[in-house]
CSV table of N, CA and C in Angstrom, one decimal:
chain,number,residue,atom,x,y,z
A,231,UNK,N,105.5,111.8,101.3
A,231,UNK,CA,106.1,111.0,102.4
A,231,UNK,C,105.0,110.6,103.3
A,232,UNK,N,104.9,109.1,103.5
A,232,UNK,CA,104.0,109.0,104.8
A,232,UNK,C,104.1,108.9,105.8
A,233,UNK,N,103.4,109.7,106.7
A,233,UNK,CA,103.3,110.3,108.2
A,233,UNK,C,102.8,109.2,109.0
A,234,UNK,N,103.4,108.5,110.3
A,234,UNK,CA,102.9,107.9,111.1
A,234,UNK,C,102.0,108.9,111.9
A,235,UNK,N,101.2,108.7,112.7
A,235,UNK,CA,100.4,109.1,113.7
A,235,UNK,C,100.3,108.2,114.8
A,236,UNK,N,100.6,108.5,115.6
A,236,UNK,CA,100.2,108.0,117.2
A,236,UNK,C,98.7,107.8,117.6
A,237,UNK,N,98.6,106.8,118.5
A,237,UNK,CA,96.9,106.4,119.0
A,237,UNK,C,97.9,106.1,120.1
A,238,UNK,N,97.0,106.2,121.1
A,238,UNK,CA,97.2,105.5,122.5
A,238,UNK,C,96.4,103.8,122.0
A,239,UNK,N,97.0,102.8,122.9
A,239,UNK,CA,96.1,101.6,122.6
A,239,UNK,C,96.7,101.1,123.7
A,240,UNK,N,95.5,99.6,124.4
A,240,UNK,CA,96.0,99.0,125.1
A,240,UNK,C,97.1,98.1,124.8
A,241,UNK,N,97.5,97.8,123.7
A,241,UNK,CA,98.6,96.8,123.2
A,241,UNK,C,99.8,97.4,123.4
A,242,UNK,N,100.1,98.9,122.8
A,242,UNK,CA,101.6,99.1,122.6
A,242,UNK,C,101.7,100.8,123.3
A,243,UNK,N,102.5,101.1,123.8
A,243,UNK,CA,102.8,102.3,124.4
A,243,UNK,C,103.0,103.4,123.3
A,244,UNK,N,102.7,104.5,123.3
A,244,UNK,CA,103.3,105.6,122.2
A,244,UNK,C,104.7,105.3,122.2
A,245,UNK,N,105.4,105.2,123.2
A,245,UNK,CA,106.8,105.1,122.7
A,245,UNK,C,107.5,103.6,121.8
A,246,UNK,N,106.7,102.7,122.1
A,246,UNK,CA,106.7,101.3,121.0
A,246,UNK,C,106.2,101.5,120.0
A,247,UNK,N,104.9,102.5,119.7
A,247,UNK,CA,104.8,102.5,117.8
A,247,UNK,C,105.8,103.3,117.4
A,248,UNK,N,106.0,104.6,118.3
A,248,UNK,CA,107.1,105.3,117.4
A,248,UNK,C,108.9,104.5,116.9
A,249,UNK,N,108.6,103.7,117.8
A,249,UNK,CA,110.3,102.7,117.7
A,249,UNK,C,109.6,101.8,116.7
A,250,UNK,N,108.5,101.4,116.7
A,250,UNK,CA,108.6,100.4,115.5
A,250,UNK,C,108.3,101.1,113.9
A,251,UNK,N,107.4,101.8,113.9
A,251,UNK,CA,107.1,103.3,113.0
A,251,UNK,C,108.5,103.6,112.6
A,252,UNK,N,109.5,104.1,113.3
A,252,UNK,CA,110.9,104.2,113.0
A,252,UNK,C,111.8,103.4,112.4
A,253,UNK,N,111.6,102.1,112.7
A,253,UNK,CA,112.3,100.7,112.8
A,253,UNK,C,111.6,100.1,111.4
A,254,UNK,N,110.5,100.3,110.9
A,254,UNK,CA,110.4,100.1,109.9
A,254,UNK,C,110.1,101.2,108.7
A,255,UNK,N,111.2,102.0,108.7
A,255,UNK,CA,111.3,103.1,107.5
A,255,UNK,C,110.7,104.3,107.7
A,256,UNK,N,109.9,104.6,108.7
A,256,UNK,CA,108.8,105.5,108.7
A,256,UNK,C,109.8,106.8,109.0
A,257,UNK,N,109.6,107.8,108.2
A,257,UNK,CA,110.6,108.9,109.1
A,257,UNK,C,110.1,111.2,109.1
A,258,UNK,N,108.6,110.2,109.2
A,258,UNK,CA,107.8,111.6,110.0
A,258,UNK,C,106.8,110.8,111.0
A,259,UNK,N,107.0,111.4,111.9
A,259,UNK,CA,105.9,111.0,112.7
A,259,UNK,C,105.3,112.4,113.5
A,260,UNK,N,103.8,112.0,113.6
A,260,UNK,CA,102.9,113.0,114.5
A,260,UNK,C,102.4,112.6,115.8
A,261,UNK,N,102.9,113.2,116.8
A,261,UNK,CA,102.5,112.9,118.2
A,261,UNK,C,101.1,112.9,118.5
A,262,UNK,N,100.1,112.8,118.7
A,262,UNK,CA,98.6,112.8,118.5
A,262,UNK,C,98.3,112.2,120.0
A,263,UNK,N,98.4,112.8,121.3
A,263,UNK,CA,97.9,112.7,122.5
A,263,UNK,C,96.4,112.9,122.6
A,264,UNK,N,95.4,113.7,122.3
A,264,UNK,CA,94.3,114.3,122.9
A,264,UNK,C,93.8,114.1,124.2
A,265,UNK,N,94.2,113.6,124.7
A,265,UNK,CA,93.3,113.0,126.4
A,265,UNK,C,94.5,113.1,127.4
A,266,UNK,N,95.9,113.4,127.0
A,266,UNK,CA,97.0,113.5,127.7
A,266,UNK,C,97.0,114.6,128.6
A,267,UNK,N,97.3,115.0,129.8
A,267,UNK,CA,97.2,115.8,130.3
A,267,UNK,C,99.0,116.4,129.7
A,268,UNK,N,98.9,118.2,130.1
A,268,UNK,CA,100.0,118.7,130.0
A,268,UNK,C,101.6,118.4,130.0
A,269,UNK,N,101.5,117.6,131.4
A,269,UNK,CA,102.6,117.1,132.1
A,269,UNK,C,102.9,116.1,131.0
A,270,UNK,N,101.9,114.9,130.9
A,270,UNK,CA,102.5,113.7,130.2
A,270,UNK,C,102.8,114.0,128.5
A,271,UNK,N,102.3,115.0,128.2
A,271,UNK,CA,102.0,115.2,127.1
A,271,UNK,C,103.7,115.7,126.4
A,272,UNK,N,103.9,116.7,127.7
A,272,UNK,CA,105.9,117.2,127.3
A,272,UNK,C,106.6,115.8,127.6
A,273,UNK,N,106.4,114.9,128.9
A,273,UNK,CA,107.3,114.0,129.1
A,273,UNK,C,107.4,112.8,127.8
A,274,UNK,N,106.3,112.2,127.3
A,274,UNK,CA,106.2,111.6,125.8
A,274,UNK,C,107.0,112.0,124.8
A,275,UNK,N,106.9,113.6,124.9
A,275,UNK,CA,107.2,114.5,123.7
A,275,UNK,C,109.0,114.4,123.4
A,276,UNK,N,109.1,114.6,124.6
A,276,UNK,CA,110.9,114.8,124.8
A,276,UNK,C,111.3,113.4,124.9
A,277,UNK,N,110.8,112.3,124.6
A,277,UNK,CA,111.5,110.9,124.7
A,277,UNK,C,111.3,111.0,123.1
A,278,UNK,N,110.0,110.8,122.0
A,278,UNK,CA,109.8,111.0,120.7
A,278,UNK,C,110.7,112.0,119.9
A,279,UNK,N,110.9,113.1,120.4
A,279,UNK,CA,111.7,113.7,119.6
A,279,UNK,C,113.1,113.2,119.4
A,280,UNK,N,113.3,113.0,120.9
A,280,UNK,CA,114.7,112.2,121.1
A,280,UNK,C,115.2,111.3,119.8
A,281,UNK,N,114.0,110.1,120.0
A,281,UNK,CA,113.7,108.9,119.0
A,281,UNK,C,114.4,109.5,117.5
A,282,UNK,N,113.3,110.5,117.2
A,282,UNK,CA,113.2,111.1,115.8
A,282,UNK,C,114.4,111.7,115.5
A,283,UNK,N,115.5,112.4,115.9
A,283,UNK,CA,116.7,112.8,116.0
A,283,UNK,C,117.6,111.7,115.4
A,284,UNK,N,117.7,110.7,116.4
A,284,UNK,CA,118.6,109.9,116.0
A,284,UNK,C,118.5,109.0,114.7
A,285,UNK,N,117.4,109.3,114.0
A,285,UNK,CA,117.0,108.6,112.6
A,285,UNK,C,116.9,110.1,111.6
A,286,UNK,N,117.2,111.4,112.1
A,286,UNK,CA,116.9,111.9,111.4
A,286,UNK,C,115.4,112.0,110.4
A,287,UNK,N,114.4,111.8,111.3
A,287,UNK,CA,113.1,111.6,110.8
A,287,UNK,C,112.2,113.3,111.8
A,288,UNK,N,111.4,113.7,110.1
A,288,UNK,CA,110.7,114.7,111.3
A,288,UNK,C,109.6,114.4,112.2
A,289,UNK,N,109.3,115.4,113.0
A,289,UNK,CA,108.5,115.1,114.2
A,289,UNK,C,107.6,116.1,114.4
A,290,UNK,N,106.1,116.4,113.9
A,290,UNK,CA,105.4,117.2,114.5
A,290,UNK,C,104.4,116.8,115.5
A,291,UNK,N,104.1,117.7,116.3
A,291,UNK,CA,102.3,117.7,117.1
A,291,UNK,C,101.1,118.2,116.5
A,292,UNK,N,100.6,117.0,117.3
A,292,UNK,CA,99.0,117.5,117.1
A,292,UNK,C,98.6,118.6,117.8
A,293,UNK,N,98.0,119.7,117.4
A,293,UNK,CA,97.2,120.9,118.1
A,293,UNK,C,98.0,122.0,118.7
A,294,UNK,N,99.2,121.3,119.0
A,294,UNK,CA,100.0,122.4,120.4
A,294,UNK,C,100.8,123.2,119.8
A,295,UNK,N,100.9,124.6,119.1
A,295,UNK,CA,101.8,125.6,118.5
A,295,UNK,C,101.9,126.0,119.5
A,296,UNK,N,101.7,126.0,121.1
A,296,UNK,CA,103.0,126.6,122.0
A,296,UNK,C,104.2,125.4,122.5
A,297,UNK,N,103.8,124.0,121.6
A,297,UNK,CA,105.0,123.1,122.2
A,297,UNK,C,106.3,123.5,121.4
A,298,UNK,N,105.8,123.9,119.7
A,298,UNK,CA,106.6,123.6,118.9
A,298,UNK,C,108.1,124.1,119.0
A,299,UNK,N,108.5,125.1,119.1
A,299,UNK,CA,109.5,126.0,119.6
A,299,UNK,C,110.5,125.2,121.1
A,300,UNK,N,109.6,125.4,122.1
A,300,UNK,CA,110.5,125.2,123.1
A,300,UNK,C,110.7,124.0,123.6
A,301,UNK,N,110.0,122.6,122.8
A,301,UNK,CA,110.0,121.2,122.7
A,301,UNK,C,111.2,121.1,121.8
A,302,UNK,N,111.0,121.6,120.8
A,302,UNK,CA,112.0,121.4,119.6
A,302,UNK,C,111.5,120.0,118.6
A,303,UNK,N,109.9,120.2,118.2
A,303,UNK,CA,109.8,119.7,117.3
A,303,UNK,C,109.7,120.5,116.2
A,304,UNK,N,109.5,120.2,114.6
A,304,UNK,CA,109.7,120.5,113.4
A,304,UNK,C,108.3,120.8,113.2
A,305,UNK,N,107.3,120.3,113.7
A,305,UNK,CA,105.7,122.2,113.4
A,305,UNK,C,105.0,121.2,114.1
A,306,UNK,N,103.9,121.6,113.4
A,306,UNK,CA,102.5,121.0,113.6
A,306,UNK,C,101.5,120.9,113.1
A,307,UNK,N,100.5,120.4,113.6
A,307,UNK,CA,99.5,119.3,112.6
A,307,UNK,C,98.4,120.3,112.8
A,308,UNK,N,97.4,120.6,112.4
A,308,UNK,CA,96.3,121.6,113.0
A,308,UNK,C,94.8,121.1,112.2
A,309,UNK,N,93.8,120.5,113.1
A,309,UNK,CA,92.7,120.0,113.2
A,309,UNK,C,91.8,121.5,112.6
A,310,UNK,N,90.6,121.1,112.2
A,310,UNK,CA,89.6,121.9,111.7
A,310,UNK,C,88.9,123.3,113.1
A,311,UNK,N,89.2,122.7,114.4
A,311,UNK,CA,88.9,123.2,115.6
A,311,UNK,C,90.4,123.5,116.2
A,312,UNK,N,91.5,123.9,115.3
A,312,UNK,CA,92.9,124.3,116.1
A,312,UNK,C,92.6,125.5,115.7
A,313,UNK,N,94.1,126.4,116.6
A,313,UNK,CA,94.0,127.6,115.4
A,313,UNK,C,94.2,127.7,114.4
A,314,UNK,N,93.9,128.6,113.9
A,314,UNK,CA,94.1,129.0,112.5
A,314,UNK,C,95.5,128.8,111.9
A,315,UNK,N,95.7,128.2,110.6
A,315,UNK,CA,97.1,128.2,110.4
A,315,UNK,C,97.5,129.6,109.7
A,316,UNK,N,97.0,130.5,109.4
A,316,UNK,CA,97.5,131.5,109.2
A,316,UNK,C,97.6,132.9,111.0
A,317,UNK,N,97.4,132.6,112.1
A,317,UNK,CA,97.7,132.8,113.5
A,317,UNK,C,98.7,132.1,113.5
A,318,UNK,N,98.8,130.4,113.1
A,318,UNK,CA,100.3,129.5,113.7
A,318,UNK,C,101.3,130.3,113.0
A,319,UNK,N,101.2,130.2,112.0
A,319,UNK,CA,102.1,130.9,111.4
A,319,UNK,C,102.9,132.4,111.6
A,320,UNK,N,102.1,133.5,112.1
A,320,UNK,CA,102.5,134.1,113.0
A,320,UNK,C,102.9,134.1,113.9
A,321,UNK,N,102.8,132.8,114.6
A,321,UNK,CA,103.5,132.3,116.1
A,321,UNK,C,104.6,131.8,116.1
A,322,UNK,N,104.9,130.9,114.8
A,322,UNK,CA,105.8,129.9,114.9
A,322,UNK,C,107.1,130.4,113.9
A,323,UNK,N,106.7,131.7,112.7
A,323,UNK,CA,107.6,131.9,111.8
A,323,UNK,C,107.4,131.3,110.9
A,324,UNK,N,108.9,131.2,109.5
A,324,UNK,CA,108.6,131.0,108.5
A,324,UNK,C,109.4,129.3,108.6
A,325,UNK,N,109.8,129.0,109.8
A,325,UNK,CA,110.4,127.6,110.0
A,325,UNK,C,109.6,126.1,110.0
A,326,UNK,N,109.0,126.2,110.6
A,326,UNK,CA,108.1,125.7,110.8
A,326,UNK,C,107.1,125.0,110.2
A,327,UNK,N,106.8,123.4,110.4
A,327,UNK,CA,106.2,122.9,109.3
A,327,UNK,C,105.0,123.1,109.7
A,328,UNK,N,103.7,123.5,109.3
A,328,UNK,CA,102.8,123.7,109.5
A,328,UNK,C,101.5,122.7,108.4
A,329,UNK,N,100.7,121.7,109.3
A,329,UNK,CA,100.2,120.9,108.1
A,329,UNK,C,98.6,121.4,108.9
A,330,UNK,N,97.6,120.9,108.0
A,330,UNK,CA,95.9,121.0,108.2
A,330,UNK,C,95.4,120.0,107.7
A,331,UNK,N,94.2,119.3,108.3
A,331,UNK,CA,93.2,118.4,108.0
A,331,UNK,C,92.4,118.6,107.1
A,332,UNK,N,92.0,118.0,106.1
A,332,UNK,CA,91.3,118.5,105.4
A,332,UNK,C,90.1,117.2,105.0
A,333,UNK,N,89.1,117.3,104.7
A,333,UNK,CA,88.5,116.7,104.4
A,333,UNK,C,87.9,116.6,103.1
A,334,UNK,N,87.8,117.6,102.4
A,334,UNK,CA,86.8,118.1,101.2
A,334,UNK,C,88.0,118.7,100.2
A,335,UNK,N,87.7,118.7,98.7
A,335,UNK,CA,88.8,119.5,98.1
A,335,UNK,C,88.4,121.0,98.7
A,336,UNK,N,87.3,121.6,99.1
A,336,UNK,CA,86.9,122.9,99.4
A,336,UNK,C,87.7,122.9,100.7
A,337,UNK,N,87.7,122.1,101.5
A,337,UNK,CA,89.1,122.6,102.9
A,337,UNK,C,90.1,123.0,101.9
A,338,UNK,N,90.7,122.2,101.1
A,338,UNK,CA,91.9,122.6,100.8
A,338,UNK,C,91.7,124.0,99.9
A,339,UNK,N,91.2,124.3,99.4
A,339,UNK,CA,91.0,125.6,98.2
A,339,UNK,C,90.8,126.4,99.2
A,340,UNK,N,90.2,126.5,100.4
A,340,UNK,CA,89.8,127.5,101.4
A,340,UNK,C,91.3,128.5,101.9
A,341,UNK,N,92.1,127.5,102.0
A,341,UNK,CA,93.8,128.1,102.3
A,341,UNK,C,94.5,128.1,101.5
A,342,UNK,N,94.1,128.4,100.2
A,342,UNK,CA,95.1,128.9,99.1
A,342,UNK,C,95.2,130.1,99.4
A,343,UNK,N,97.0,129.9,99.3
A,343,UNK,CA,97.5,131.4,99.1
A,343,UNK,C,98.1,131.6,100.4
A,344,UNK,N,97.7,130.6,101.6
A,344,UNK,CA,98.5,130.5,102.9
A,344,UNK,C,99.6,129.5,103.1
A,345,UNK,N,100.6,129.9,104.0
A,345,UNK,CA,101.8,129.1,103.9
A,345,UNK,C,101.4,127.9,104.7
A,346,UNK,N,101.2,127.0,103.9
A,346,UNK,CA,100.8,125.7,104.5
A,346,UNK,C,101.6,124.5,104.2
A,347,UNK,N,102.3,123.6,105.0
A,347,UNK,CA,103.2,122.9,104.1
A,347,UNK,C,102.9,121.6,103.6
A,348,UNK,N,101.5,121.1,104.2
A,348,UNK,CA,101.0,119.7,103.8
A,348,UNK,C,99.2,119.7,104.3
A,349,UNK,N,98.8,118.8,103.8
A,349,UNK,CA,97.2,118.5,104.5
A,349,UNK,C,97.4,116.8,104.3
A,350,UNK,N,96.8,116.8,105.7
A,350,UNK,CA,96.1,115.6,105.9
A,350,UNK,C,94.9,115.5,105.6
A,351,UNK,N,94.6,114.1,104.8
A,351,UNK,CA,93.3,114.3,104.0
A,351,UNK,C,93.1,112.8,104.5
A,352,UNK,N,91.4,113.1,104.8
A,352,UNK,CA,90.7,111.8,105.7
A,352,UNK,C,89.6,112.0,106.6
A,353,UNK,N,89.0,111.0,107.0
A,353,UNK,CA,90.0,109.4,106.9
A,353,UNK,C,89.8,108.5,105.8
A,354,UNK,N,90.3,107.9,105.6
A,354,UNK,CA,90.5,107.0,104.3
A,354,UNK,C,89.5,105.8,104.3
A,355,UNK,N,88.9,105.6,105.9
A,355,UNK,CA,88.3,104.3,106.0
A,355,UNK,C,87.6,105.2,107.4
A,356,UNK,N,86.7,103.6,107.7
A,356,UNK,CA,86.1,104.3,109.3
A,356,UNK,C,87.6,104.3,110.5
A,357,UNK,N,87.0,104.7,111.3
A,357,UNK,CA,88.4,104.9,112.7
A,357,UNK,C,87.9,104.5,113.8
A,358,UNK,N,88.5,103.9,114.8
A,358,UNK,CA,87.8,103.8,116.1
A,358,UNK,C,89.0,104.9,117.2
A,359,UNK,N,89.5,105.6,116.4
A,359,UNK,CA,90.9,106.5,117.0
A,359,UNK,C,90.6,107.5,117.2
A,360,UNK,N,88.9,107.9,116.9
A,360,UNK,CA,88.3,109.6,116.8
A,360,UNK,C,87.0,108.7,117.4
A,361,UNK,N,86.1,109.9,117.9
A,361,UNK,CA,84.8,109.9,118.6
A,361,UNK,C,84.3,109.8,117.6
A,362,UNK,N,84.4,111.7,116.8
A,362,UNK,CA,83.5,111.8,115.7
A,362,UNK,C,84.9,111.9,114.5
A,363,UNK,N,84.4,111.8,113.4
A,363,UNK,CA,84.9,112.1,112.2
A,363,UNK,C,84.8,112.0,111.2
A,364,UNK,N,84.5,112.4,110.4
A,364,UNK,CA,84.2,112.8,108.9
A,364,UNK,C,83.9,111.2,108.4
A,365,UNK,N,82.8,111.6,107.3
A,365,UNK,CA,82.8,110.7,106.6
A,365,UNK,C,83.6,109.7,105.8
A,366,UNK,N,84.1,108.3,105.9
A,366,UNK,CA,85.3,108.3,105.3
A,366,UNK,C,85.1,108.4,103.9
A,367,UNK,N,86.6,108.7,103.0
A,367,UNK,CA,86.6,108.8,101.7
A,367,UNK,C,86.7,107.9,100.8
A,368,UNK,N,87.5,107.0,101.2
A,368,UNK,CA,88.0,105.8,100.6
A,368,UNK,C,88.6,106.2,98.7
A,369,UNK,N,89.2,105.5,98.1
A,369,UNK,CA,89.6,105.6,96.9
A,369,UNK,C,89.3,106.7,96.3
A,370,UNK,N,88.1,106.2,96.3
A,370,UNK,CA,87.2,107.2,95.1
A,370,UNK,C,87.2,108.5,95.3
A,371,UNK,N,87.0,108.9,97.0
A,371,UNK,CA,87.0,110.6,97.5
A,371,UNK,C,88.6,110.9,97.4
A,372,UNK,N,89.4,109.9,97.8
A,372,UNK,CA,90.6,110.8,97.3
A,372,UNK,C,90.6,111.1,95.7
A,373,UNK,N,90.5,110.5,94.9
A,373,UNK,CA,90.7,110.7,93.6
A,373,UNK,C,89.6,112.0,93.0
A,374,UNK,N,88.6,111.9,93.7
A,374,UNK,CA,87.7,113.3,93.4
A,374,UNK,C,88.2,114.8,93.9
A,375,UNK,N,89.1,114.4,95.0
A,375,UNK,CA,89.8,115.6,95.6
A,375,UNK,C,90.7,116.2,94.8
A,376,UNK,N,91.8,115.3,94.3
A,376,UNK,CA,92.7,115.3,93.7
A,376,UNK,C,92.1,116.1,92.2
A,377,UNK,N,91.1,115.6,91.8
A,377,UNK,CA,90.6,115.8,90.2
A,377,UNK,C,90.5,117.5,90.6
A,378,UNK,N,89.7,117.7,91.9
A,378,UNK,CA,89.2,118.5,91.8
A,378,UNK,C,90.2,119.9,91.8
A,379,UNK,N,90.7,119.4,92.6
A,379,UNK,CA,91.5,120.9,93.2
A,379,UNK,C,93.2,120.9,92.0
A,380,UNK,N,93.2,119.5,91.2
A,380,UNK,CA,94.2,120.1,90.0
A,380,UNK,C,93.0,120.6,89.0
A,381,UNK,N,91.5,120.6,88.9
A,381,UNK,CA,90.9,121.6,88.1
A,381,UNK,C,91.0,123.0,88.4
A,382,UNK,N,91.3,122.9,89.5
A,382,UNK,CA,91.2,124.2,90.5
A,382,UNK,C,92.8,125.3,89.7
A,383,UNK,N,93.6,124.5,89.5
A,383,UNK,CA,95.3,124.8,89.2
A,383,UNK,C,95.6,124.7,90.1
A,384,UNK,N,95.3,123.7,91.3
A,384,UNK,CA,96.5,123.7,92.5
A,384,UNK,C,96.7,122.3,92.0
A,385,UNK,N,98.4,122.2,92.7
A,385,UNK,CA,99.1,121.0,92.5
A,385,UNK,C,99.5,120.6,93.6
């Protein structure tokens, strides 16, 4: 299933991509503030979920396992510098969708064996949406990941 992600931009408000993200079939989306202060970051939060409800589409955050619970979104996204997804997991239960960034097939083989429900794998191209970020993969690195880690026996 493909996951929207959120950017702040000067064109469209987070709450206009997620209505158009919605509006055209999209029905996960990831809240992705970084620069948001606390305040704005729950007020956003609770208009998006709202959104995602009424399409029955899920909804996680970026970085915040203390939103997930008492916001009432469906997990969260966890960067190479979040906590640990085996700590979220202790935090959040066995409910909870819990995904990780990965960049390398070796991120992904690193958490085998932990309850992880997806990885984000990237970036696909360059980004002007991150400071720093990983080398991009494009085609070829996805399909080497892929080779690699079904040599591995993960599927």
């Amino acid at each position: 299933m493909l996951q929207f992600i959120t950017h702040p931009s000067s064109r469209y408000s987070i709450l206009e991509e997620v209505d158009m993200a919605l509006s055209g079939g999209c029905r996960w989306i990831q809240l992705r503030l970084k620069d948001a202060a606390d305040d704005e970051l729950r007020a956003v939060a609770v208009d998006v979920i709202e959104r995602c409800r009424q399409v029955d589409a899920i909804v996680v955050v970026d970085d915040h396992v203390e939103l997930v619970e008492p916001l009432g979104f469906d997990g969260v996204h966890l960067g190479n510098n979040d906590m640990p997804p085996a700590e979220a997991r202790e935090v959040l239960g066995a409910g909870p969708i819990i995904g990780v960034t990965a960049h390398t097939a070796d991120d992904i083989l690193r958490y085998r064996g932990l309850d992880i429900d997806y990885f984000g794998i990237g970036p696909f191209k360059p980004t002007s949406t991150k400071a720093r970020h990983a080398e991009p993969l494009g085609l070829d690195g996805y399909r080497d990941i892929v080779a690699t880690i079904r040599g591995a026996g993960v599927d």
